[in-house]
Amino acid sequence: MKTFLLSFLLLLASSFGARAQTAVPLGVWADDTGESHIEIYRCGDMLCGRLVWLKEAADTSNGRPKADVHNPDPDKRTQPLQNMPVLQGLRYNASSDRWEDGQIYDPSNGHTYSCYVSLVNKDKLEVKGYIGFPIVGRSHYWARVR
């Protein structure tokens, strides 16, 4: 009986590991404004993300690619938004079933926030940016791009 119970517990534990591996939000996601697409990819054992599409990719005043004009570092204000990293350092937390302890950069204001991401379902992702504590933050819901 002990052998059966131990085998059952090992099988149960391995099924949780498989679930965690399938809950990885890799791919391209449209933000909830429809203004940009973000590709989430692996960077080591973490997840990162970069802007891969902008609805308005060019500056209307000069026709050049839109730049990161609000960056707090003046040397980076000419850097193009296209392909710019905006998510970094997200680590999977099995107990909360989400990717946490990361940072998200908002190029519309040049601020960087703490963040976590969590799959709502296979095609919907909750992205929460916050300062200090998640309860103080704001959630956005991104849709998977097919």
PDB file of C-alpha atoms in Angstrom:
ATOM      1  CA  MET A   1       0.000   0.000   0.000  1.00  0.00           C
ATOM      2  CA  LYS A   2       2.878   2.393   0.825  1.00  0.00           C
ATOM      3  CA  THR A   3       4.433   1.706  -2.586  1.00  0.00           C
ATOM      4  CA  PHE A   4       1.128   2.460  -4.317  1.00  0.00           C
ATOM      5  CA  LEU A   5       0.715   5.704  -2.365  1.00  0.00           C
ATOM      6  CA  LEU A   6       4.283   6.793  -3.121  1.00  0.00           C
ATOM      7  CA  SER A   7       3.844   5.977  -6.834  1.00  0.00           C
ATOM      8  CA  PHE A   8       0.588   7.939  -6.908  1.00  0.00           C
ATOM      9  CA  LEU A   9       2.210  10.976  -5.247  1.00  0.00           C
ATOM     10  CA  LEU A  10       5.138  10.900  -7.701  1.00  0.00           C
ATOM     11  CA  LEU A  11       2.736  10.714 -10.635  1.00  0.00           C
ATOM     12  CA  LEU A  12       0.716  13.604  -9.230  1.00  0.00           C
ATOM     13  CA  ALA A  13       3.848  15.709  -8.692  1.00  0.00           C
ATOM     14  CA  SER A  14       5.069  15.083 -12.234  1.00  0.00           C
ATOM     15  CA  SER A  15       1.708  16.170 -13.662  1.00  0.00           C
ATOM     16  CA  PHE A  16       2.055  19.548 -11.933  1.00  0.00           C
ATOM     17  CA  GLY A  17       5.462  20.015 -13.569  1.00  0.00           C
ATOM     18  CA  ALA A  18       3.953  19.283 -16.979  1.00  0.00           C
ATOM     19  CA  ARG A  19       1.199  21.825 -16.338  1.00  0.00           C
ATOM     20  CA  ALA A  20       3.741  24.500 -15.488  1.00  0.00           C
ATOM     21  CA  GLN A  21       5.641  23.856 -18.691  1.00  0.00           C
ATOM     22  CA  THR A  22       2.495  24.267 -20.817  1.00  0.00           C
ATOM     23  CA  ALA A  23       1.577  27.572 -19.099  1.00  0.00           C
ATOM     24  CA  VAL A  24       4.393  29.522 -20.731  1.00  0.00           C
ATOM     25  CA  PRO A  25       3.049  32.607 -22.558  1.00  0.00           C
ATOM     26  CA  LEU A  26       5.550  32.529 -25.415  1.00  0.00           C
ATOM     27  CA  GLY A  27       4.551  34.191 -28.656  1.00  0.00           C
ATOM     28  CA  VAL A  28       3.245  37.508 -29.938  1.00  0.00           C
ATOM     29  CA  TRP A  29       0.577  39.420 -28.016  1.00  0.00           C
ATOM     30  CA  ALA A  30      -1.489  42.485 -28.945  1.00  0.00           C
ATOM     31  CA  ASP A  31      -1.811  45.025 -26.168  1.00  0.00           C
ATOM     32  CA  ASP A  32      -5.297  46.069 -25.107  1.00  0.00           C
ATOM     33  CA  THR A  33      -5.080  49.378 -26.976  1.00  0.00           C
ATOM     34  CA  GLY A  34      -4.364  47.741 -30.331  1.00  0.00           C
ATOM     35  CA  GLU A  35      -1.373  50.050 -30.753  1.00  0.00           C
ATOM     36  CA  SER A  36       1.416  47.493 -30.411  1.00  0.00           C
ATOM     37  CA  HIS A  37       2.402  43.829 -30.454  1.00  0.00           C
ATOM     38  CA  ILE A  38       4.866  42.389 -27.976  1.00  0.00           C
ATOM     39  CA  GLU A  39       6.813  39.184 -28.518  1.00  0.00           C
ATOM     40  CA  ILE A  40       7.411  37.216 -25.316  1.00  0.00           C
ATOM     41  CA  TYR A  41      10.424  34.926 -25.504  1.00  0.00           C
ATOM     42  CA  ARG A  42      12.749  32.985 -23.221  1.00  0.00           C
ATOM     43  CA  CYS A  43      15.877  34.707 -21.966  1.00  0.00           C
ATOM     44  CA  GLY A  44      17.674  32.047 -19.965  1.00  0.00           C
ATOM     45  CA  ASP A  45      15.289  30.673 -17.342  1.00  0.00           C
ATOM     46  CA  MET A  46      13.228  33.873 -17.446  1.00  0.00           C
ATOM     47  CA  LEU A  47      10.832  35.500 -19.892  1.00  0.00           C
ATOM     48  CA  CYS A  48      11.437  38.765 -21.687  1.00  0.00           C
ATOM     49  CA  GLY A  49       9.473  40.750 -24.244  1.00  0.00           C
ATOM     50  CA  ARG A  50      10.084  43.253 -27.004  1.00  0.00           C
ATOM     51  CA  LEU A  51       7.969  45.509 -29.207  1.00  0.00           C
ATOM     52  CA  VAL A  52       7.696  43.873 -32.629  1.00  0.00           C
ATOM     53  CA  TRP A  53       4.901  45.900 -34.224  1.00  0.00           C
ATOM     54  CA  LEU A  54       3.531  49.415 -33.827  1.00  0.00           C
ATOM     55  CA  LYS A  55       0.318  50.659 -35.398  1.00  0.00           C
ATOM     56  CA  GLU A  56       2.097  53.936 -36.100  1.00  0.00           C
ATOM     57  CA  ALA A  57       5.718  52.918 -36.524  1.00  0.00           C
ATOM     58  CA  ALA A  58       6.878  56.176 -38.103  1.00  0.00           C
ATOM     59  CA  ASP A  59       6.971  59.684 -36.690  1.00  0.00           C
ATOM     60  CA  THR A  60       4.504  61.737 -38.749  1.00  0.00           C
ATOM     61  CA  SER A  61       6.655  64.879 -38.512  1.00  0.00           C
ATOM     62  CA  ASN A  62       9.769  63.418 -40.139  1.00  0.00           C
ATOM     63  CA  GLY A  63       8.887  59.930 -41.440  1.00  0.00           C
ATOM     64  CA  ARG A  64      11.586  58.270 -39.323  1.00  0.00           C
ATOM     65  CA  PRO A  65      10.862  55.289 -37.064  1.00  0.00           C
ATOM     66  CA  LYS A  66       9.322  56.352 -33.755  1.00  0.00           C
ATOM     67  CA  ALA A  67      11.943  56.766 -31.068  1.00  0.00           C
ATOM     68  CA  ASP A  68      11.959  56.306 -27.303  1.00  0.00           C
ATOM     69  CA  VAL A  69      11.615  60.067 -26.702  1.00  0.00           C
ATOM     70  CA  HIS A  70      10.445  59.708 -23.075  1.00  0.00           C
ATOM     71  CA  ASN A  71      13.388  57.577 -21.939  1.00  0.00           C
ATOM     72  CA  PRO A  72      14.873  58.961 -18.704  1.00  0.00           C
ATOM     73  CA  ASP A  73      18.352  58.419 -20.184  1.00  0.00           C
ATOM     74  CA  PRO A  74      18.896  61.226 -22.738  1.00  0.00           C
ATOM     75  CA  ASP A  75      21.371  59.034 -24.666  1.00  0.00           C
ATOM     76  CA  LYS A  76      18.592  56.508 -25.397  1.00  0.00           C
ATOM     77  CA  ARG A  77      15.950  58.953 -26.644  1.00  0.00           C
ATOM     78  CA  THR A  78      16.876  58.380 -30.286  1.00  0.00           C
ATOM     79  CA  GLN A  79      16.618  54.591 -29.950  1.00  0.00           C
ATOM     80  CA  PRO A  80      13.815  53.207 -32.170  1.00  0.00           C
ATOM     81  CA  LEU A  81      10.796  51.710 -30.404  1.00  0.00           C
ATOM     82  CA  GLN A  82      10.649  48.844 -32.904  1.00  0.00           C
ATOM     83  CA  ASN A  83      12.291  45.730 -31.348  1.00  0.00           C
ATOM     84  CA  MET A  84      12.956  47.534 -28.075  1.00  0.00           C
ATOM     85  CA  PRO A  85      12.891  45.340 -24.935  1.00  0.00           C
ATOM     86  CA  VAL A  86       9.890  46.211 -22.734  1.00  0.00           C
ATOM     87  CA  LEU A  87       9.584  43.146 -20.466  1.00  0.00           C
ATOM     88  CA  GLN A  88      12.413  41.537 -18.561  1.00  0.00           C
ATOM     89  CA  GLY A  89      13.244  39.281 -15.651  1.00  0.00           C
ATOM     90  CA  LEU A  90       9.965  37.359 -15.362  1.00  0.00           C
ATOM     91  CA  ARG A  91      10.417  34.143 -13.363  1.00  0.00           C
ATOM     92  CA  TYR A  92       7.828  31.416 -13.019  1.00  0.00           C
ATOM     93  CA  ASN A  93       6.267  30.982  -9.563  1.00  0.00           C
ATOM     94  CA  ALA A  94       4.496  27.613  -9.383  1.00  0.00           C
ATOM     95  CA  SER A  95       2.566  28.483  -6.220  1.00  0.00           C
ATOM     96  CA  SER A  96       0.857  31.467  -7.874  1.00  0.00           C
ATOM     97  CA  ASP A  97       0.976  29.937 -11.392  1.00  0.00           C
ATOM     98  CA  ARG A  98       2.293  33.145 -12.928  1.00  0.00           C
ATOM     99  CA  TRP A  99       5.506  34.793 -14.119  1.00  0.00           C
ATOM    100  CA  GLU A 100       6.632  37.325 -11.497  1.00  0.00           C
ATOM    101  CA  ASP A 101       9.350  39.657 -10.262  1.00  0.00           C
ATOM    102  CA  GLY A 102       9.838  41.205 -13.666  1.00  0.00           C
ATOM    103  CA  GLN A 103       9.837  44.731 -14.983  1.00  0.00           C
ATOM    104  CA  ILE A 104       7.821  46.392 -17.710  1.00  0.00           C
ATOM    105  CA  TYR A 105       8.891  49.568 -19.469  1.00  0.00           C
ATOM    106  CA  ASP A 106       6.221  51.963 -20.724  1.00  0.00           C
ATOM    107  CA  PRO A 107       7.666  53.948 -23.637  1.00  0.00           C
ATOM    108  CA  SER A 108       4.690  56.334 -23.586  1.00  0.00           C
ATOM    109  CA  ASN A 109       5.983  57.886 -20.349  1.00  0.00           C
ATOM    110  CA  GLY A 110       9.508  56.476 -19.877  1.00  0.00           C
ATOM    111  CA  HIS A 111       8.664  54.742 -16.589  1.00  0.00           C
ATOM    112  CA  THR A 112       9.617  51.224 -15.568  1.00  0.00           C
ATOM    113  CA  TYR A 113       7.293  49.284 -13.268  1.00  0.00           C
ATOM    114  CA  SER A 114       7.414  45.979 -11.432  1.00  0.00           C
ATOM    115  CA  CYS A 115       5.190  43.452 -13.160  1.00  0.00           C
ATOM    116  CA  TYR A 116       3.828  39.962 -13.414  1.00  0.00           C
ATOM    117  CA  VAL A 117       2.080  38.126 -16.229  1.00  0.00           C
ATOM    118  CA  SER A 118      -0.472  35.380 -15.934  1.00  0.00           C
ATOM    119  CA  LEU A 119      -2.276  33.365 -18.577  1.00  0.00           C
ATOM    120  CA  VAL A 120      -6.035  33.840 -18.234  1.00  0.00           C
ATOM    121  CA  ASN A 121      -6.499  31.286 -20.996  1.00  0.00           C
ATOM    122  CA  LYS A 122      -4.421  30.205 -23.998  1.00  0.00           C
ATOM    123  CA  ASP A 123      -5.279  33.394 -25.912  1.00  0.00           C
ATOM    124  CA  LYS A 124      -5.548  35.984 -23.122  1.00  0.00           C
ATOM    125  CA  LEU A 125      -2.746  37.267 -20.900  1.00  0.00           C
ATOM    126  CA  GLU A 126      -3.036  39.449 -17.809  1.00  0.00           C
ATOM    127  CA  VAL A 127      -0.125  41.881 -17.555  1.00  0.00           C
ATOM    128  CA  LYS A 128      -0.014  43.816 -14.296  1.00  0.00           C
ATOM    129  CA  GLY A 129       2.346  46.713 -13.743  1.00  0.00           C
ATOM    130  CA  TYR A 130       2.736  48.187 -10.284  1.00  0.00           C
ATOM    131  CA  ILE A 131       4.871  50.235  -7.935  1.00  0.00           C
ATOM    132  CA  GLY A 132       5.651  48.529  -4.652  1.00  0.00           C
ATOM    133  CA  PHE A 133       2.724  46.137  -4.251  1.00  0.00           C
ATOM    134  CA  PRO A 134       0.607  44.459  -6.950  1.00  0.00           C
ATOM    135  CA  ILE A 135      -2.605  45.606  -5.274  1.00  0.00           C
ATOM    136  CA  VAL A 136      -1.661  49.197  -6.150  1.00  0.00           C
ATOM    137  CA  GLY A 137      -1.067  48.403  -9.829  1.00  0.00           C
ATOM    138  CA  ARG A 138      -3.124  48.209 -12.984  1.00  0.00           C
ATOM    139  CA  SER A 139      -3.890  45.161 -15.097  1.00  0.00           C
ATOM    140  CA  HIS A 140      -3.978  45.078 -18.866  1.00  0.00           C
ATOM    141  CA  TYR A 141      -5.233  42.165 -20.911  1.00  0.00           C
ATOM    142  CA  TRP A 142      -3.354  41.199 -24.041  1.00  0.00           C
ATOM    143  CA  ALA A 143      -4.656  38.955 -26.799  1.00  0.00           C
ATOM    144  CA  ARG A 144      -2.571  36.368 -28.614  1.00  0.00           C
ATOM    145  CA  VAL A 145      -1.749  37.316 -32.208  1.00  0.00           C
ATOM    146  CA  ARG A 146      -2.343  34.508 -34.690  1.00  0.00           C
TER     147      ARG A 146
END
